[in-house]
């Protein structure tokens, strides 16, 4: 309730265009749709305790997102709160309905009771960059951001060029670079 009321003006004024969204908004949308997939799956399996857990994760993601004033950022906030309210509705119908009306969703989409279940936006789940754990000799030394489409050679080159590897290699030539796709890079010196 407190978060929704703090964001009330931004949500009421928000549009639905994500074109000018910041990186934070894109990350938030990815998180929202990942959690929506989980919550939908949990509802289908009638596991309501994990549905409530997913709703809490949605709220935490919304609160932690460093969104700006750009129209795309506000649209991401509006979308996230709409998903949260629809996920909460079966478990907490009164507060979800009241917030739905207060935040202007009822004026745009009708009553919460009649609102369709939100659909996962597969386009929001696509990442253009991924973050890999960076290790030197098996010890965590940082993180490495690379394009999601980067091949093994590009990941190795980025790892070898990183300041962390230069610092911890202490001038020694790397013997081997181990890449675990989508997870980590370990440079052995």
PDB file of C-alpha atoms in Angstrom:
ATOM      1  CA  UNK A   1       0.000   0.000   0.000  1.00  0.00           C
ATOM      2  CA  UNK A   2       2.729   2.451   1.022  1.00  0.00           C
ATOM      3  CA  UNK A   3       4.761   1.860  -2.142  1.00  0.00           C
ATOM      4  CA  UNK A   4       1.704   2.210  -4.391  1.00  0.00           C
ATOM      5  CA  UNK A   5       0.638   5.454  -2.746  1.00  0.00           C
ATOM      6  CA  UNK A   6       4.158   6.905  -3.053  1.00  0.00           C
ATOM      7  CA  UNK A   7       4.115   6.097  -6.773  1.00  0.00           C
ATOM      8  CA  UNK A   8       0.480   7.070  -7.365  1.00  0.00           C
ATOM      9  CA  UNK A   9       1.074  10.205  -9.448  1.00  0.00           C
ATOM     10  CA  UNK A  10       3.699   8.542 -11.643  1.00  0.00           C
ATOM     11  CA  UNK A  11       1.507   5.491 -12.241  1.00  0.00           C
ATOM     12  CA  UNK A  12      -1.641   7.477 -13.033  1.00  0.00           C
ATOM     13  CA  UNK A  13       0.242   9.669 -15.523  1.00  0.00           C
ATOM     14  CA  UNK A  14       2.210   6.814 -17.112  1.00  0.00           C
ATOM     15  CA  UNK A  15       1.670   5.659 -20.647  1.00  0.00           C
ATOM     16  CA  UNK A  16       2.302   2.243 -22.107  1.00  0.00           C
ATOM     17  CA  UNK A  17       5.215   2.990 -24.441  1.00  0.00           C
ATOM     18  CA  UNK A  18       8.534   1.407 -23.487  1.00  0.00           C
ATOM     19  CA  UNK A  19      10.458   2.989 -26.382  1.00  0.00           C
ATOM     20  CA  UNK A  20      12.407   5.465 -24.249  1.00  0.00           C
ATOM     21  CA  UNK A  21      12.975   3.122 -21.308  1.00  0.00           C
ATOM     22  CA  UNK A  22      16.279   3.175 -19.457  1.00  0.00           C
ATOM     23  CA  UNK A  23      18.426   0.128 -18.795  1.00  0.00           C
ATOM     24  CA  UNK A  24      16.920  -0.005 -15.287  1.00  0.00           C
ATOM     25  CA  UNK A  25      13.420  -0.152 -16.779  1.00  0.00           C
ATOM     26  CA  UNK A  26      14.433  -2.934 -19.170  1.00  0.00           C
ATOM     27  CA  UNK A  27      15.953  -4.867 -16.259  1.00  0.00           C
ATOM     28  CA  UNK A  28      12.786  -4.309 -14.226  1.00  0.00           C
ATOM     29  CA  UNK A  29      10.590  -5.543 -17.075  1.00  0.00           C
ATOM     30  CA  UNK A  30      12.764  -8.662 -17.410  1.00  0.00           C
ATOM     31  CA  UNK A  31      12.407  -9.302 -13.682  1.00  0.00           C
ATOM     32  CA  UNK A  32       8.635  -8.669 -13.770  1.00  0.00           C
ATOM     33  CA  UNK A  33       8.032 -11.076 -16.623  1.00  0.00           C
ATOM     34  CA  UNK A  34      10.328 -13.722 -15.146  1.00  0.00           C
ATOM     35  CA  UNK A  35       8.401 -13.535 -11.875  1.00  0.00           C
ATOM     36  CA  UNK A  36       5.070 -13.450 -13.731  1.00  0.00           C
ATOM     37  CA  UNK A  37       6.022 -16.724 -15.400  1.00  0.00           C
ATOM     38  CA  UNK A  38       6.798 -18.208 -11.978  1.00  0.00           C
ATOM     39  CA  UNK A  39       3.580 -16.896 -10.370  1.00  0.00           C
ATOM     40  CA  UNK A  40       1.452 -18.165 -13.255  1.00  0.00           C
ATOM     41  CA  UNK A  41       3.050 -21.596 -12.978  1.00  0.00           C
ATOM     42  CA  UNK A  42       2.463 -21.617  -9.211  1.00  0.00           C
ATOM     43  CA  UNK A  43      -1.211 -20.658  -9.629  1.00  0.00           C
ATOM     44  CA  UNK A  44      -1.643 -23.447 -12.163  1.00  0.00           C
ATOM     45  CA  UNK A  45      -0.192 -25.913  -9.628  1.00  0.00           C
ATOM     46  CA  UNK A  46      -2.336 -24.420  -6.797  1.00  0.00           C
ATOM     47  CA  UNK A  47       0.747 -23.549  -4.751  1.00  0.00           C
ATOM     48  CA  UNK A  48      -0.513 -20.345  -3.181  1.00  0.00           C
ATOM     49  CA  UNK A  49       2.310 -19.943  -0.677  1.00  0.00           C
ATOM     50  CA  UNK A  50       4.809 -19.560  -3.513  1.00  0.00           C
ATOM     51  CA  UNK A  51       2.409 -17.217  -5.310  1.00  0.00           C
ATOM     52  CA  UNK A  52       2.542 -14.876  -2.331  1.00  0.00           C
ATOM     53  CA  UNK A  53       6.325 -15.257  -2.292  1.00  0.00           C
ATOM     54  CA  UNK A  54       6.415 -14.311  -5.980  1.00  0.00           C
ATOM     55  CA  UNK A  55       4.261 -11.261  -5.252  1.00  0.00           C
ATOM     56  CA  UNK A  56       6.723 -10.193  -2.556  1.00  0.00           C
ATOM     57  CA  UNK A  57       9.571 -10.611  -5.034  1.00  0.00           C
ATOM     58  CA  UNK A  58       7.642  -8.428  -7.505  1.00  0.00           C
ATOM     59  CA  UNK A  59       7.208  -5.730  -4.863  1.00  0.00           C
ATOM     60  CA  UNK A  60      10.888  -5.917  -3.904  1.00  0.00           C
ATOM     61  CA  UNK A  61      11.912  -5.583  -7.564  1.00  0.00           C
ATOM     62  CA  UNK A  62       9.647  -2.563  -8.006  1.00  0.00           C
ATOM     63  CA  UNK A  63      10.974  -0.889  -4.855  1.00  0.00           C
ATOM     64  CA  UNK A  64      14.621  -1.545  -5.737  1.00  0.00           C
ATOM     65  CA  UNK A  65      14.451  -0.412  -9.364  1.00  0.00           C
ATOM     66  CA  UNK A  66      16.311   2.881  -9.878  1.00  0.00           C
ATOM     67  CA  UNK A  67      13.775   4.264 -12.343  1.00  0.00           C
ATOM     68  CA  UNK A  68      13.953   7.769 -13.709  1.00  0.00           C
ATOM     69  CA  UNK A  69      11.320  10.155 -14.996  1.00  0.00           C
ATOM     70  CA  UNK A  70      11.443   8.957 -18.619  1.00  0.00           C
ATOM     71  CA  UNK A  71       8.096   7.870 -20.077  1.00  0.00           C
ATOM     72  CA  UNK A  72       9.428   4.337 -20.630  1.00  0.00           C
ATOM     73  CA  UNK A  73      10.491   4.099 -16.985  1.00  0.00           C
ATOM     74  CA  UNK A  74       7.051   5.155 -15.789  1.00  0.00           C
ATOM     75  CA  UNK A  75       5.438   2.686 -18.181  1.00  0.00           C
ATOM     76  CA  UNK A  76       7.566  -0.109 -16.678  1.00  0.00           C
ATOM     77  CA  UNK A  77       6.482   0.941 -13.184  1.00  0.00           C
ATOM     78  CA  UNK A  78       2.826   0.982 -14.246  1.00  0.00           C
ATOM     79  CA  UNK A  79       3.126  -2.432 -15.883  1.00  0.00           C
ATOM     80  CA  UNK A  80       4.859  -3.892 -12.832  1.00  0.00           C
ATOM     81  CA  UNK A  81       2.265  -2.624 -10.381  1.00  0.00           C
ATOM     82  CA  UNK A  82      -0.529  -3.898 -12.640  1.00  0.00           C
ATOM     83  CA  UNK A  83       1.024  -7.370 -12.691  1.00  0.00           C
ATOM     84  CA  UNK A  84       1.515  -7.260  -8.917  1.00  0.00           C
ATOM     85  CA  UNK A  85      -2.106  -6.288  -8.263  1.00  0.00           C
ATOM     86  CA  UNK A  86      -3.469  -9.027 -10.530  1.00  0.00           C
ATOM     87  CA  UNK A  87      -1.168 -11.583  -8.891  1.00  0.00           C
ATOM     88  CA  UNK A  88      -2.308 -10.478  -5.425  1.00  0.00           C
ATOM     89  CA  UNK A  89      -6.009 -10.285  -6.248  1.00  0.00           C
ATOM     90  CA  UNK A  90      -6.925 -13.920  -5.477  1.00  0.00           C
ATOM     91  CA  UNK A  91      -5.012 -13.818  -2.168  1.00  0.00           C
ATOM     92  CA  UNK A  92      -5.836 -10.255  -1.042  1.00  0.00           C
ATOM     93  CA  UNK A  93      -8.865  -9.130  -3.085  1.00  0.00           C
ATOM     94  CA  UNK A  94      -9.922  -6.076  -1.092  1.00  0.00           C
ATOM     95  CA  UNK A  95      -6.619  -4.219  -1.005  1.00  0.00           C
ATOM     96  CA  UNK A  96      -5.788  -5.230  -4.590  1.00  0.00           C
ATOM     97  CA  UNK A  97      -9.165  -3.916  -5.810  1.00  0.00           C
ATOM     98  CA  UNK A  98      -8.824  -0.654  -3.903  1.00  0.00           C
ATOM     99  CA  UNK A  99      -5.327  -0.045  -5.259  1.00  0.00           C
ATOM    100  CA  UNK A 100      -6.493  -0.974  -8.769  1.00  0.00           C
ATOM    101  CA  UNK A 101      -9.078   1.809  -8.598  1.00  0.00           C
ATOM    102  CA  UNK A 102      -6.849   4.343  -6.780  1.00  0.00           C
ATOM    103  CA  UNK A 103      -4.010   3.944  -9.295  1.00  0.00           C
ATOM    104  CA  UNK A 104      -6.255   4.465 -12.309  1.00  0.00           C
ATOM    105  CA  UNK A 105      -6.185   0.949 -13.728  1.00  0.00           C
ATOM    106  CA  UNK A 106      -9.986   0.653 -13.467  1.00  0.00           C
ATOM    107  CA  UNK A 107     -10.466   3.766 -15.597  1.00  0.00           C
ATOM    108  CA  UNK A 108      -8.254   2.343 -18.361  1.00  0.00           C
ATOM    109  CA  UNK A 109      -8.877  -1.407 -18.211  1.00  0.00           C
ATOM    110  CA  UNK A 110     -12.108  -1.879 -16.261  1.00  0.00           C
ATOM    111  CA  UNK A 111     -12.674  -3.649 -12.987  1.00  0.00           C
ATOM    112  CA  UNK A 112      -9.954  -5.886 -11.580  1.00  0.00           C
ATOM    113  CA  UNK A 113     -12.398  -8.799 -11.398  1.00  0.00           C
ATOM    114  CA  UNK A 114     -12.771  -8.638 -15.184  1.00  0.00           C
ATOM    115  CA  UNK A 115      -9.120  -7.876 -15.985  1.00  0.00           C
ATOM    116  CA  UNK A 116      -7.380 -10.652 -17.918  1.00  0.00           C
ATOM    117  CA  UNK A 117      -4.451 -12.456 -16.364  1.00  0.00           C
ATOM    118  CA  UNK A 118      -1.231 -10.732 -17.506  1.00  0.00           C
ATOM    119  CA  UNK A 119       0.712 -12.458 -20.236  1.00  0.00           C
ATOM    120  CA  UNK A 120       4.467 -12.945 -20.193  1.00  0.00           C
ATOM    121  CA  UNK A 121       6.134 -10.663 -22.749  1.00  0.00           C
ATOM    122  CA  UNK A 122       8.842 -12.845 -24.267  1.00  0.00           C
ATOM    123  CA  UNK A 123      10.479  -9.766 -25.801  1.00  0.00           C
ATOM    124  CA  UNK A 124      11.032  -8.357 -22.299  1.00  0.00           C
ATOM    125  CA  UNK A 125      12.902 -11.519 -21.332  1.00  0.00           C
ATOM    126  CA  UNK A 126      15.515 -11.133 -24.070  1.00  0.00           C
ATOM    127  CA  UNK A 127      18.825  -9.838 -22.765  1.00  0.00           C
ATOM    128  CA  UNK A 128      21.259  -7.872 -24.886  1.00  0.00           C
ATOM    129  CA  UNK A 129      24.005  -8.222 -22.263  1.00  0.00           C
ATOM    130  CA  UNK A 130      24.758 -10.839 -19.649  1.00  0.00           C
ATOM    131  CA  UNK A 131      26.888 -10.666 -16.548  1.00  0.00           C
ATOM    132  CA  UNK A 132      29.371 -13.459 -15.919  1.00  0.00           C
ATOM    133  CA  UNK A 133      31.259 -14.172 -12.724  1.00  0.00           C
ATOM    134  CA  UNK A 134      34.946 -13.391 -13.230  1.00  0.00           C
ATOM    135  CA  UNK A 135      37.454 -15.584 -11.427  1.00  0.00           C
ATOM    136  CA  UNK A 136      41.236 -15.614 -11.373  1.00  0.00           C
ATOM    137  CA  UNK A 137      42.682 -18.959 -10.283  1.00  0.00           C
ATOM    138  CA  UNK A 138      39.259 -20.029  -9.036  1.00  0.00           C
ATOM    139  CA  UNK A 139      38.746 -17.025  -6.761  1.00  0.00           C
ATOM    140  CA  UNK A 140      35.988 -14.486  -7.308  1.00  0.00           C
ATOM    141  CA  UNK A 141      37.496 -11.275  -8.585  1.00  0.00           C
ATOM    142  CA  UNK A 142      34.555  -9.413 -10.105  1.00  0.00           C
ATOM    143  CA  UNK A 143      31.983  -9.547 -12.854  1.00  0.00           C
ATOM    144  CA  UNK A 144      32.227  -9.304 -16.612  1.00  0.00           C
ATOM    145  CA  UNK A 145      29.469  -7.857 -18.816  1.00  0.00           C
ATOM    146  CA  UNK A 146      29.438  -9.188 -22.369  1.00  0.00           C
ATOM    147  CA  UNK A 147      26.914  -9.185 -25.207  1.00  0.00           C
ATOM    148  CA  UNK A 148      24.427 -12.047 -24.837  1.00  0.00           C
ATOM    149  CA  UNK A 149      25.449 -13.298 -28.277  1.00  0.00           C
ATOM    150  CA  UNK A 150      29.182 -13.304 -27.501  1.00  0.00           C
ATOM    151  CA  UNK A 151      30.980 -16.506 -28.420  1.00  0.00           C
ATOM    152  CA  UNK A 152      33.671 -18.199 -26.334  1.00  0.00           C
ATOM    153  CA  UNK A 153      36.533 -16.343 -28.043  1.00  0.00           C
ATOM    154  CA  UNK A 154      34.938 -12.947 -27.427  1.00  0.00           C
ATOM    155  CA  UNK A 155      34.301 -13.801 -23.770  1.00  0.00           C
ATOM    156  CA  UNK A 156      37.907 -14.946 -23.345  1.00  0.00           C
ATOM    157  CA  UNK A 157      39.204 -11.757 -24.957  1.00  0.00           C
ATOM    158  CA  UNK A 158      37.006  -9.581 -22.729  1.00  0.00           C
ATOM    159  CA  UNK A 159      38.140 -11.464 -19.637  1.00  0.00           C
ATOM    160  CA  UNK A 160      41.825 -11.148 -20.508  1.00  0.00           C
ATOM    161  CA  UNK A 161      41.392  -7.417 -21.163  1.00  0.00           C
ATOM    162  CA  UNK A 162      39.597  -6.748 -17.870  1.00  0.00           C
ATOM    163  CA  UNK A 163      41.407  -4.710 -15.200  1.00  0.00           C
ATOM    164  CA  UNK A 164      40.698  -7.361 -12.567  1.00  0.00           C
ATOM    165  CA  UNK A 165      42.626 -10.031 -14.499  1.00  0.00           C
ATOM    166  CA  UNK A 166      45.519  -7.648 -15.114  1.00  0.00           C
ATOM    167  CA  UNK A 167      45.652  -6.779 -11.418  1.00  0.00           C
ATOM    168  CA  UNK A 168      45.509 -10.331 -10.063  1.00  0.00           C
ATOM    169  CA  UNK A 169      47.649 -11.948 -12.785  1.00  0.00           C
ATOM    170  CA  UNK A 170      50.516  -9.716 -11.613  1.00  0.00           C
ATOM    171  CA  UNK A 171      52.159  -9.675 -15.031  1.00  0.00           C
ATOM    172  CA  UNK A 172      52.062 -13.463 -15.514  1.00  0.00           C
ATOM    173  CA  UNK A 173      50.738 -14.889 -18.765  1.00  0.00           C
ATOM    174  CA  UNK A 174      47.454 -16.761 -18.412  1.00  0.00           C
ATOM    175  CA  UNK A 175      47.817 -20.518 -18.988  1.00  0.00           C
ATOM    176  CA  UNK A 176      44.175 -21.258 -19.597  1.00  0.00           C
ATOM    177  CA  UNK A 177      40.763 -19.580 -19.744  1.00  0.00           C
ATOM    178  CA  UNK A 178      37.750 -21.643 -18.743  1.00  0.00           C
ATOM    179  CA  UNK A 179      34.352 -20.383 -19.913  1.00  0.00           C
ATOM    180  CA  UNK A 180      31.147 -21.834 -18.499  1.00  0.00           C
ATOM    181  CA  UNK A 181      28.512 -20.388 -20.879  1.00  0.00           C
ATOM    182  CA  UNK A 182      26.088 -18.019 -19.197  1.00  0.00           C
ATOM    183  CA  UNK A 183      27.718 -18.417 -15.784  1.00  0.00           C
ATOM    184  CA  UNK A 184      31.405 -17.677 -15.319  1.00  0.00           C
ATOM    185  CA  UNK A 185      34.892 -17.140 -16.701  1.00  0.00           C
ATOM    186  CA  UNK A 186      37.946 -18.453 -14.841  1.00  0.00           C
ATOM    187  CA  UNK A 187      41.394 -17.269 -15.882  1.00  0.00           C
ATOM    188  CA  UNK A 188      44.161 -19.596 -14.724  1.00  0.00           C
ATOM    189  CA  UNK A 189      47.608 -17.985 -14.425  1.00  0.00           C
TER     190      UNK A 189
END
